[in-house]
CSV table of N, CA and C and ligand atoms in Angstrom, one decimal:
chain,number,residue,atom,x,y,z
X,1,UNK,N,27.4,-22.0,16.2
X,1,UNK,CA,26.0,-22.2,15.8
X,1,UNK,C,24.9,-20.6,16.2
X,2,UNK,N,24.0,-21.0,15.4
X,2,UNK,CA,22.8,-19.6,16.3
X,2,UNK,C,22.1,-20.8,17.3
X,3,UNK,N,21.6,-19.9,18.4
X,3,UNK,CA,20.5,-20.7,19.0
X,3,UNK,C,19.6,-21.1,18.7
X,4,UNK,N,19.1,-19.7,17.3
X,4,UNK,CA,17.8,-19.9,16.8
X,4,UNK,C,17.6,-21.5,15.9
X,5,UNK,N,18.2,-22.1,15.7
X,5,UNK,CA,18.2,-22.8,14.7
X,5,UNK,C,18.5,-24.2,15.7
X,6,UNK,N,18.3,-24.4,17.4
X,6,UNK,CA,18.1,-25.7,17.8
X,6,UNK,C,19.5,-26.2,17.9
X,7,UNK,N,19.6,-27.2,18.7
X,7,UNK,CA,20.4,-28.2,19.3
X,7,UNK,C,21.0,-29.9,18.3
X,8,UNK,N,22.0,-30.1,18.6
X,8,UNK,CA,22.3,-31.5,17.6
X,8,UNK,C,22.3,-31.3,16.3
X,9,UNK,N,21.8,-32.1,15.9
X,9,UNK,CA,21.7,-32.5,13.9
X,9,UNK,C,20.3,-32.0,13.6
X,10,UNK,N,19.3,-32.2,14.5
X,10,UNK,CA,18.1,-31.5,14.6
X,10,UNK,C,18.7,-29.3,13.8
X,11,UNK,N,19.5,-29.1,14.5
X,11,UNK,CA,19.5,-27.5,14.7
X,11,UNK,C,20.6,-27.4,13.1
X,12,UNK,N,21.8,-28.6,13.0
X,12,UNK,CA,22.7,-28.0,12.1
X,12,UNK,C,21.8,-28.8,10.8
X,13,UNK,N,20.6,-29.7,11.4
X,13,UNK,CA,19.6,-29.7,9.9
X,13,UNK,C,18.8,-28.5,9.1
X,14,UNK,N,18.5,-27.6,10.6
X,14,UNK,CA,17.6,-26.6,10.8
X,14,UNK,C,18.0,-25.6,9.8
X,15,UNK,N,19.8,-25.4,10.1
X,15,UNK,CA,20.6,-24.5,9.8
X,15,UNK,C,21.1,-24.7,8.2
X,16,UNK,N,21.2,-25.9,7.5
X,16,UNK,CA,21.7,-25.7,6.4
X,16,UNK,C,20.6,-25.8,5.6
X,17,UNK,N,18.9,-26.3,6.1
X,17,UNK,CA,17.9,-25.8,5.4
X,17,UNK,C,17.7,-24.4,4.8
X,18,UNK,N,17.4,-23.8,6.0
X,18,UNK,CA,17.8,-22.0,5.5
X,18,UNK,C,18.7,-21.5,4.7
X,19,UNK,N,19.9,-22.0,4.9
X,19,UNK,CA,21.2,-21.9,3.4
X,19,UNK,C,20.5,-22.3,2.6
X,20,UNK,N,20.2,-23.4,2.0
X,20,UNK,CA,19.7,-24.2,0.8
X,20,UNK,C,18.5,-23.4,0.0
X,21,UNK,N,17.4,-22.9,1.2
X,21,UNK,CA,16.2,-21.8,0.9
X,21,UNK,C,16.9,-20.6,0.1
X,22,UNK,N,17.9,-19.8,1.0
X,22,UNK,CA,18.5,-18.7,1.0
X,22,UNK,C,18.8,-18.2,-0.1
X,23,UNK,N,19.8,-19.9,-0.7
X,23,UNK,CA,21.1,-19.8,-1.4
X,23,UNK,C,20.0,-19.5,-3.4
X,24,UNK,N,18.7,-19.4,-2.6
X,24,UNK,CA,18.0,-19.0,-4.1
X,24,UNK,C,18.6,-18.2,-4.3
X,25,UNK,N,19.2,-16.3,-3.8
X,25,UNK,CA,19.5,-15.6,-3.4
X,25,UNK,C,18.2,-14.6,-4.3
X,26,UNK,N,17.2,-14.4,-4.2
X,26,UNK,CA,15.9,-13.4,-4.4
X,26,UNK,C,14.9,-13.6,-3.6
X,27,UNK,N,14.0,-12.6,-3.4
X,27,UNK,CA,12.7,-13.7,-2.3
X,27,UNK,C,11.8,-13.5,-3.7
X,28,UNK,N,11.1,-14.4,-2.9
X,28,UNK,CA,10.3,-15.5,-4.5
X,28,UNK,C,9.2,-14.3,-4.6
X,29,UNK,N,8.9,-13.3,-3.0
X,29,UNK,CA,7.1,-12.9,-3.5
X,29,UNK,C,7.7,-10.9,-4.0
X,30,UNK,N,8.6,-10.6,-4.0
X,30,UNK,CA,9.1,-9.3,-4.7
X,30,UNK,C,9.8,-9.3,-5.3
X,31,UNK,N,10.8,-9.9,-5.8
X,31,UNK,CA,11.9,-10.3,-6.3
X,31,UNK,C,13.1,-9.5,-6.0
X,32,UNK,N,13.2,-9.3,-5.0
X,32,UNK,CA,14.4,-8.9,-4.2
X,32,UNK,C,15.3,-9.4,-4.4
X,33,UNK,N,16.6,-8.8,-5.0
X,33,UNK,CA,17.9,-9.6,-5.0
X,33,UNK,C,18.6,-8.9,-4.0
X,34,UNK,N,19.6,-10.2,-3.5
X,34,UNK,CA,20.2,-10.6,-2.7
X,34,UNK,C,21.5,-10.2,-3.6
X,35,UNK,N,22.2,-8.9,-2.2
X,35,UNK,CA,23.6,-8.2,-3.0
X,35,UNK,C,24.6,-9.0,-2.8
X,36,UNK,N,24.2,-10.4,-1.9
X,36,UNK,CA,25.7,-10.5,-1.0
X,36,UNK,C,26.8,-11.3,-2.2
X,37,UNK,N,27.9,-11.4,-2.1
X,37,UNK,CA,29.1,-11.9,-3.6
X,37,UNK,C,28.7,-13.2,-2.9
X,38,UNK,N,28.5,-14.2,-2.1
X,38,UNK,CA,28.4,-15.8,-2.0
X,38,UNK,C,26.8,-15.8,-1.0
X,39,UNK,N,26.5,-16.4,-2.7
X,39,UNK,CA,24.7,-17.1,-2.3
X,39,UNK,C,24.8,-17.9,-1.3
X,40,UNK,N,26.1,-18.2,-1.0
X,40,UNK,CA,25.8,-19.2,0.6
X,40,UNK,C,26.3,-19.4,1.4
X,41,UNK,N,26.5,-17.3,1.7
X,41,UNK,CA,27.3,-17.0,3.1
X,41,UNK,C,26.8,-15.9,3.1
X,42,UNK,N,25.1,-16.0,3.5
X,42,UNK,CA,24.1,-14.5,4.0
X,42,UNK,C,24.8,-14.3,5.3
X,43,UNK,N,25.8,-13.2,5.0
X,43,UNK,CA,26.0,-12.5,5.8
X,43,UNK,C,24.9,-11.5,6.5
X,44,UNK,N,25.1,-10.1,5.8
X,44,UNK,CA,24.2,-9.6,6.1
X,44,UNK,C,22.7,-9.4,5.1
X,45,UNK,N,22.6,-9.9,3.9
X,45,UNK,CA,21.5,-9.8,3.2
X,45,UNK,C,20.3,-10.2,4.7
X,46,UNK,N,19.2,-9.2,3.4
X,46,UNK,CA,17.6,-9.7,3.7
X,46,UNK,C,16.8,-10.8,3.9
X,47,UNK,N,17.5,-11.6,3.5
X,47,UNK,CA,16.4,-13.3,2.4
X,47,UNK,C,16.9,-14.0,4.2
X,48,UNK,N,15.4,-14.5,4.4
X,48,UNK,CA,14.9,-15.2,5.5
X,48,UNK,C,14.5,-16.4,4.7
X,49,UNK,N,14.3,-16.8,5.9
X,49,UNK,CA,14.0,-18.7,5.5
X,49,UNK,C,12.3,-18.9,6.2
X,50,UNK,N,11.6,-19.2,5.5
X,50,UNK,CA,9.5,-18.6,5.7
X,50,UNK,C,8.9,-19.7,5.3
X,51,UNK,N,9.0,-20.3,6.6
X,51,UNK,CA,8.2,-21.5,6.5
X,51,UNK,C,6.5,-21.6,6.3
X,52,UNK,N,6.1,-22.6,5.8
X,52,UNK,CA,4.7,-22.5,5.2
X,52,UNK,C,3.9,-23.1,6.8
X,53,UNK,N,4.1,-24.6,6.6
X,53,UNK,CA,4.0,-25.1,8.2
X,53,UNK,C,4.5,-24.9,9.3
X,54,UNK,N,4.6,-24.3,9.8
X,54,UNK,CA,6.1,-24.2,11.2
X,54,UNK,C,7.0,-24.8,11.6
X,55,UNK,N,7.7,-24.4,12.3
X,55,UNK,CA,9.3,-25.0,12.4
X,55,UNK,C,8.7,-26.5,14.0
X,56,UNK,N,7.8,-26.0,14.1
X,56,UNK,CA,7.3,-27.0,15.6
X,56,UNK,C,7.0,-28.8,14.7
X,57,UNK,N,6.5,-28.7,13.3
X,57,UNK,CA,6.2,-30.1,13.0
X,57,UNK,C,7.6,-30.4,12.5
X,58,UNK,N,8.3,-31.5,13.2
X,58,UNK,CA,8.9,-32.6,12.7
X,58,UNK,C,9.3,-32.6,11.3
X,59,UNK,N,7.8,-33.3,10.3
X,59,UNK,CA,8.1,-33.7,9.6
X,59,UNK,C,8.2,-33.1,7.9
X,60,UNK,N,7.8,-31.6,8.9
X,60,UNK,CA,8.3,-30.7,7.2
X,60,UNK,C,9.0,-29.2,7.5
X,61,UNK,N,9.3,-29.8,8.8
X,61,UNK,CA,10.5,-28.3,9.5
X,61,UNK,C,12.0,-28.0,8.5
X,62,UNK,N,12.2,-29.0,7.4
X,62,UNK,CA,13.1,-29.0,6.7
X,62,UNK,C,13.3,-29.6,5.4
X,63,UNK,N,12.3,-29.6,5.3
X,63,UNK,CA,12.2,-29.6,3.9
X,63,UNK,C,11.3,-28.3,2.5
X,64,UNK,N,11.7,-28.6,1.4
X,64,UNK,CA,12.1,-27.4,0.6
X,64,UNK,C,11.2,-27.0,0.3
X,65,UNK,N,9.9,-27.6,0.4
X,65,UNK,CA,8.4,-27.8,0.1
X,65,UNK,C,7.6,-27.0,1.0
X,66,UNK,N,9.0,-26.8,2.0
X,66,UNK,CA,7.8,-26.4,3.2
X,66,UNK,C,8.8,-24.8,2.8
X,67,UNK,N,9.3,-24.1,2.5
X,67,UNK,CA,9.7,-22.3,2.8
X,67,UNK,C,9.7,-22.3,1.6
X,68,UNK,N,10.2,-20.7,1.4
X,68,UNK,CA,10.2,-19.4,0.3
X,68,UNK,C,11.4,-19.4,1.2
X,69,UNK,N,11.7,-18.8,-0.3
X,69,UNK,CA,12.5,-17.3,1.0
X,69,UNK,C,12.6,-16.6,0.2
X,70,UNK,N,12.8,-15.3,1.5
X,70,UNK,CA,11.8,-14.1,1.5
X,70,UNK,C,12.7,-12.8,1.9
X,71,UNK,N,12.2,-11.9,1.4
X,71,UNK,CA,12.9,-10.8,2.1
X,71,UNK,C,12.7,-10.9,3.1
X,72,UNK,N,13.2,-10.0,4.8
X,72,UNK,CA,12.2,-9.6,6.0
X,72,UNK,C,11.1,-8.5,5.9
X,73,UNK,N,11.0,-7.8,4.5
X,73,UNK,CA,9.9,-7.0,4.5
X,73,UNK,C,8.9,-8.3,4.5
X,74,UNK,N,8.7,-9.3,3.1
X,74,UNK,CA,7.7,-9.7,2.5
X,74,UNK,C,7.3,-10.7,3.5
X,75,UNK,N,8.7,-11.0,4.7
X,75,UNK,CA,8.3,-12.0,5.6
X,75,UNK,C,7.6,-11.3,6.9
X,76,UNK,N,7.4,-10.6,7.3
X,76,UNK,CA,6.7,-9.4,8.2
X,76,UNK,C,5.1,-9.8,7.8
X,77,UNK,N,5.9,-9.1,6.3
X,77,UNK,CA,4.3,-8.4,5.8
X,77,UNK,C,2.9,-9.8,5.7
X,78,UNK,N,3.5,-11.2,5.8
X,78,UNK,CA,3.1,-12.5,5.4
X,78,UNK,C,2.9,-13.0,6.9
X,79,UNK,N,3.6,-12.7,8.1
X,79,UNK,CA,3.1,-13.3,9.8
X,79,UNK,C,1.8,-12.6,9.8
X,80,UNK,N,1.8,-11.5,9.4
X,80,UNK,CA,1.0,-10.0,9.9
X,80,UNK,C,-0.7,-10.5,9.2
X,81,UNK,N,-0.2,-10.8,7.8
X,81,UNK,CA,-1.7,-11.1,7.3
X,81,UNK,C,-1.6,-12.4,6.9
X,82,UNK,N,-2.1,-13.9,7.4
X,82,UNK,CA,-1.4,-14.7,6.8
X,82,UNK,C,-2.7,-15.3,6.1
X,83,UNK,N,-3.5,-14.1,5.6
X,83,UNK,CA,-4.6,-14.7,4.5
X,83,UNK,C,-4.2,-14.2,3.1
X,84,UNK,N,-3.2,-13.4,3.3
X,84,UNK,CA,-2.6,-12.6,1.9
X,84,UNK,C,-1.5,-13.7,1.8
X,85,UNK,N,-1.1,-14.1,2.9
X,85,UNK,CA,0.7,-15.4,2.6
X,85,UNK,C,-0.5,-16.5,1.9
X,86,UNK,N,-1.7,-16.8,2.6
X,86,UNK,CA,-2.1,-18.2,2.2
X,86,UNK,C,-2.7,-17.6,0.1
X,87,UNK,N,-3.4,-16.6,0.3
X,87,UNK,CA,-3.3,-16.1,-1.3
X,87,UNK,C,-1.4,-16.0,-1.9
X,88,UNK,N,-0.7,-15.9,-1.6
X,88,UNK,CA,0.5,-16.2,-2.1
X,88,UNK,C,1.3,-17.1,-2.5
X,89,UNK,N,0.6,-18.7,-0.9
X,89,UNK,CA,1.3,-19.8,-1.6
X,89,UNK,C,0.1,-20.2,-2.9
X,90,UNK,N,-1.4,-20.2,-2.7
X,90,UNK,CA,-1.8,-20.6,-3.9
X,90,UNK,C,-1.6,-20.4,-5.2
X,91,UNK,N,-1.5,-19.1,-5.0
X,91,UNK,CA,-0.4,-18.4,-6.8
X,91,UNK,C,1.2,-18.8,-6.6
X,92,UNK,N,1.2,-19.8,-6.0
X,92,UNK,CA,2.8,-19.9,-6.3
X,92,UNK,C,3.4,-21.2,-6.5
X,93,UNK,N,4.0,-22.0,-6.9
X,93,UNK,CA,4.4,-23.2,-6.8
X,93,UNK,C,4.8,-24.4,-5.5
X,94,UNK,N,4.3,-23.6,-4.9
X,94,UNK,CA,3.8,-24.3,-3.6
X,94,UNK,C,2.3,-24.9,-2.8
X,95,UNK,N,1.3,-24.5,-4.2
X,95,UNK,CA,-0.1,-24.7,-4.2
X,95,UNK,C,-0.1,-26.3,-4.0
X,96,UNK,N,0.7,-26.6,-5.2
X,96,UNK,CA,0.5,-28.3,-5.5
X,96,UNK,C,1.3,-29.0,-4.3
X,97,UNK,N,1.4,-28.3,-3.4
X,97,UNK,CA,2.1,-29.1,-2.4
X,97,UNK,C,1.8,-29.1,-0.5
X,98,UNK,N,0.2,-28.1,-0.9
X,98,UNK,CA,-0.3,-27.6,0.6
X,98,UNK,C,-1.3,-29.2,1.1
X,99,UNK,N,-1.3,-30.2,0.5
X,99,UNK,CA,-2.1,-31.8,0.7
X,99,UNK,C,-1.1,-32.7,1.3
X,100,UNK,N,-0.4,-32.1,0.6
X,100,UNK,CA,1.0,-33.3,0.8
X,100,UNK,C,1.6,-32.4,2.3
X,101,UNK,N,2.0,-31.0,2.9
X,101,UNK,CA,2.9,-30.8,3.6
X,101,UNK,C,1.7,-30.6,5.0
X,102,UNK,N,0.3,-31.2,4.7
X,102,UNK,CA,-1.1,-31.2,6.0
X,102,UNK,C,-0.3,-32.3,6.3
X,103,UNK,N,-0.5,-33.1,5.4
X,103,UNK,CA,0.0,-35.2,6.2
X,103,UNK,C,1.2,-34.6,7.0
X,104,UNK,N,2.5,-34.8,6.1
X,104,UNK,CA,4.1,-34.4,6.5
X,104,UNK,C,3.3,-34.1,8.0
X,105,UNK,N,3.3,-32.8,7.7
X,105,UNK,CA,3.3,-32.1,9.5
X,105,UNK,C,2.4,-32.8,10.4
X,106,UNK,N,2.0,-33.2,10.2
X,106,UNK,CA,0.9,-33.6,11.3
X,106,UNK,C,2.1,-34.6,12.4
X,107,UNK,N,0.8,-34.5,13.8
X,107,UNK,CA,2.0,-34.9,14.6
X,107,UNK,C,2.7,-36.4,15.0
X,108,UNK,N,3.7,-36.7,15.1
X,108,UNK,CA,4.7,-38.0,14.9
X,108,UNK,C,3.8,-39.0,16.2
X,109,UNK,N,3.5,-40.0,16.0
X,109,UNK,CA,2.7,-40.6,17.1
X,109,UNK,C,3.7,-41.1,17.6
X,110,UNK,N,3.3,-42.1,18.8
X,110,UNK,CA,4.4,-42.9,19.7
X,110,UNK,C,4.9,-43.6,19.3
X,111,UNK,N,6.5,-43.1,19.4
X,111,UNK,CA,7.4,-44.3,19.0
X,111,UNK,C,7.6,-44.2,17.9
X,112,UNK,N,7.6,-42.9,17.2
X,112,UNK,CA,8.0,-42.4,16.0
X,112,UNK,C,8.8,-41.2,16.1
X,113,UNK,N,10.1,-41.5,15.4
X,113,UNK,CA,11.3,-40.1,16.1
X,113,UNK,C,11.5,-39.7,14.6
X,114,UNK,N,11.7,-39.0,14.5
X,114,UNK,CA,12.1,-38.3,13.2
X,114,UNK,C,13.8,-38.5,13.4
X,115,UNK,N,14.6,-38.7,12.6
X,115,UNK,CA,15.7,-39.3,12.7
X,115,UNK,C,16.6,-38.0,12.0
X,116,UNK,N,17.0,-37.1,13.1
X,116,UNK,CA,18.0,-36.3,12.2
X,116,UNK,C,19.2,-36.6,11.8
X,117,UNK,N,19.7,-37.2,12.0
X,117,UNK,CA,21.3,-37.8,11.5
X,117,UNK,C,20.8,-37.9,10.5
X,118,UNK,N,19.6,-38.7,9.6
X,118,UNK,CA,19.0,-39.0,8.6
X,118,UNK,C,19.3,-37.6,7.5
X,119,UNK,N,17.9,-37.4,7.8
X,119,UNK,CA,17.8,-36.1,7.5
X,119,UNK,C,19.2,-35.3,7.2
X,120,UNK,N,20.1,-34.8,8.7
X,120,UNK,CA,21.3,-33.8,7.9
X,120,UNK,C,21.7,-34.6,6.7
X,121,UNK,N,22.9,-35.5,6.5
X,121,UNK,CA,22.6,-36.7,5.5
X,121,UNK,C,22.1,-36.1,4.5
X,122,UNK,N,20.9,-36.5,4.5
X,122,UNK,CA,20.1,-35.8,3.3
X,122,UNK,C,20.4,-34.1,1.9
X,123,UNK,N,20.0,-33.4,3.8
X,123,UNK,CA,20.1,-31.8,2.6
X,123,UNK,C,21.6,-31.9,2.8
X,124,UNK,N,23.0,-32.7,3.2
X,124,UNK,CA,24.6,-32.2,2.9
X,124,UNK,C,24.7,-32.5,1.9
X,125,UNK,N,23.9,-33.8,1.4
X,125,UNK,CA,23.7,-33.8,0.0
X,125,UNK,C,22.9,-33.1,-1.1
X,126,UNK,N,21.9,-32.6,-1.0
X,126,UNK,CA,21.3,-32.3,-1.5
X,126,UNK,C,22.0,-30.9,-1.4
X,127,UNK,N,22.9,-30.4,-0.5
X,127,UNK,CA,23.6,-29.0,-0.7
X,127,UNK,C,24.1,-29.1,-1.6
X,128,UNK,N,25.5,-30.2,-1.8
X,128,UNK,CA,26.6,-30.4,-2.5
X,128,UNK,C,26.3,-30.8,-3.9
X,129,UNK,N,25.3,-31.1,-4.7
X,129,UNK,CA,24.5,-31.7,-6.1
X,129,UNK,C,24.6,-29.7,-6.4
X,130,UNK,N,23.3,-28.8,-5.2
X,130,UNK,CA,23.5,-27.9,-5.5
X,130,UNK,C,24.3,-26.4,-5.9
X,131,UNK,N,25.3,-26.8,-5.3
X,131,UNK,CA,26.7,-25.8,-5.5
X,131,UNK,C,27.4,-26.6,-6.6
X,132,UNK,N,27.3,-28.2,-6.6
X,132,UNK,CA,28.0,-28.1,-8.2
X,132,UNK,C,27.0,-28.1,-9.3
X,133,UNK,N,26.0,-27.3,-9.3
X,133,UNK,CA,25.0,-27.6,-10.2
X,133,UNK,C,24.3,-28.5,-10.7
X,134,UNK,N,24.2,-29.6,-10.2
X,134,UNK,CA,24.0,-30.5,-10.6
X,134,UNK,C,22.4,-30.8,-10.4
X,135,UNK,N,22.3,-29.5,-9.7
X,135,UNK,CA,20.3,-29.9,-8.9
X,135,UNK,C,20.4,-28.3,-8.9
X,136,UNK,N,19.1,-28.4,-9.4
X,136,UNK,CA,18.6,-26.9,-8.7
X,136,UNK,C,17.5,-26.6,-7.2
X,137,UNK,N,16.9,-25.3,-7.0
X,137,UNK,CA,16.1,-26.0,-6.2
X,137,UNK,C,14.9,-25.7,-6.7
X,138,UNK,N,14.6,-25.3,-7.4
X,138,UNK,CA,13.3,-26.2,-8.1
X,138,UNK,C,13.0,-27.4,-8.7
X,139,UNK,N,14.1,-28.3,-8.7
X,139,UNK,CA,13.8,-29.3,-9.5
X,139,UNK,C,14.3,-30.0,-7.8
X,140,UNK,N,14.7,-29.6,-7.2
X,140,UNK,CA,15.0,-30.8,-5.7
X,140,UNK,C,13.5,-29.9,-5.1
X,141,UNK,N,13.3,-29.1,-5.3
X,141,UNK,CA,11.3,-29.4,-4.6
X,141,UNK,C,10.4,-29.8,-5.3
X,142,UNK,N,11.0,-30.4,-6.4
X,142,UNK,CA,9.9,-31.4,-7.2
X,142,UNK,C,10.3,-32.8,-6.7
X,143,UNK,N,11.6,-33.3,-7.0
X,143,UNK,CA,12.0,-34.2,-6.7
X,143,UNK,C,11.6,-34.6,-4.4
X,144,UNK,N,11.0,-34.2,-4.0
X,144,UNK,CA,11.0,-34.2,-2.8
X,144,UNK,C,10.4,-35.1,-2.5
X,145,UNK,N,10.7,-36.2,-1.7
X,145,UNK,CA,9.6,-37.4,-1.2
X,145,UNK,C,8.8,-37.6,-1.9
X,146,UNK,N,8.9,-37.6,-3.1
X,146,UNK,CA,8.2,-38.4,-4.3
X,146,UNK,C,8.9,-39.7,-4.6
X,147,UNK,N,9.5,-40.7,-3.9
X,147,UNK,CA,10.1,-41.9,-3.5
X,147,UNK,C,8.7,-42.4,-2.6
B,201,LIG,ZN1,10.1,-9.7,-0.8
């Protein structure tokens, strides 16, 4: 596993979240389409998982609502231009989840700890549903954390 995702279940969940987001197969900003033969194995394509709230916040790190599938070029542009990124977010499906993400991304209080084992189980089940066409990314984002 790439060191970029981190260790243990947290790393596995982060990697799976990225795979799920990029399985969209296109850049959500410029509509660049991935040419990889298998959308679940992005070996060489330019799609990246771009977070709204950064990866340091455990509560939002692996939320589907907290990430876009972006091409490397758009990801770089938005990283350099936060105001442009903000305008893009406001014009996208993510606009309605902004307040929710702000709450979820708050630092956890003492004694609170993210259960990465449980989160990995959640993402694996979601991955399975997506792979077997029982769910779309759009639906998964809509359903997430509404319970
Ligand atoms: Zn793009």
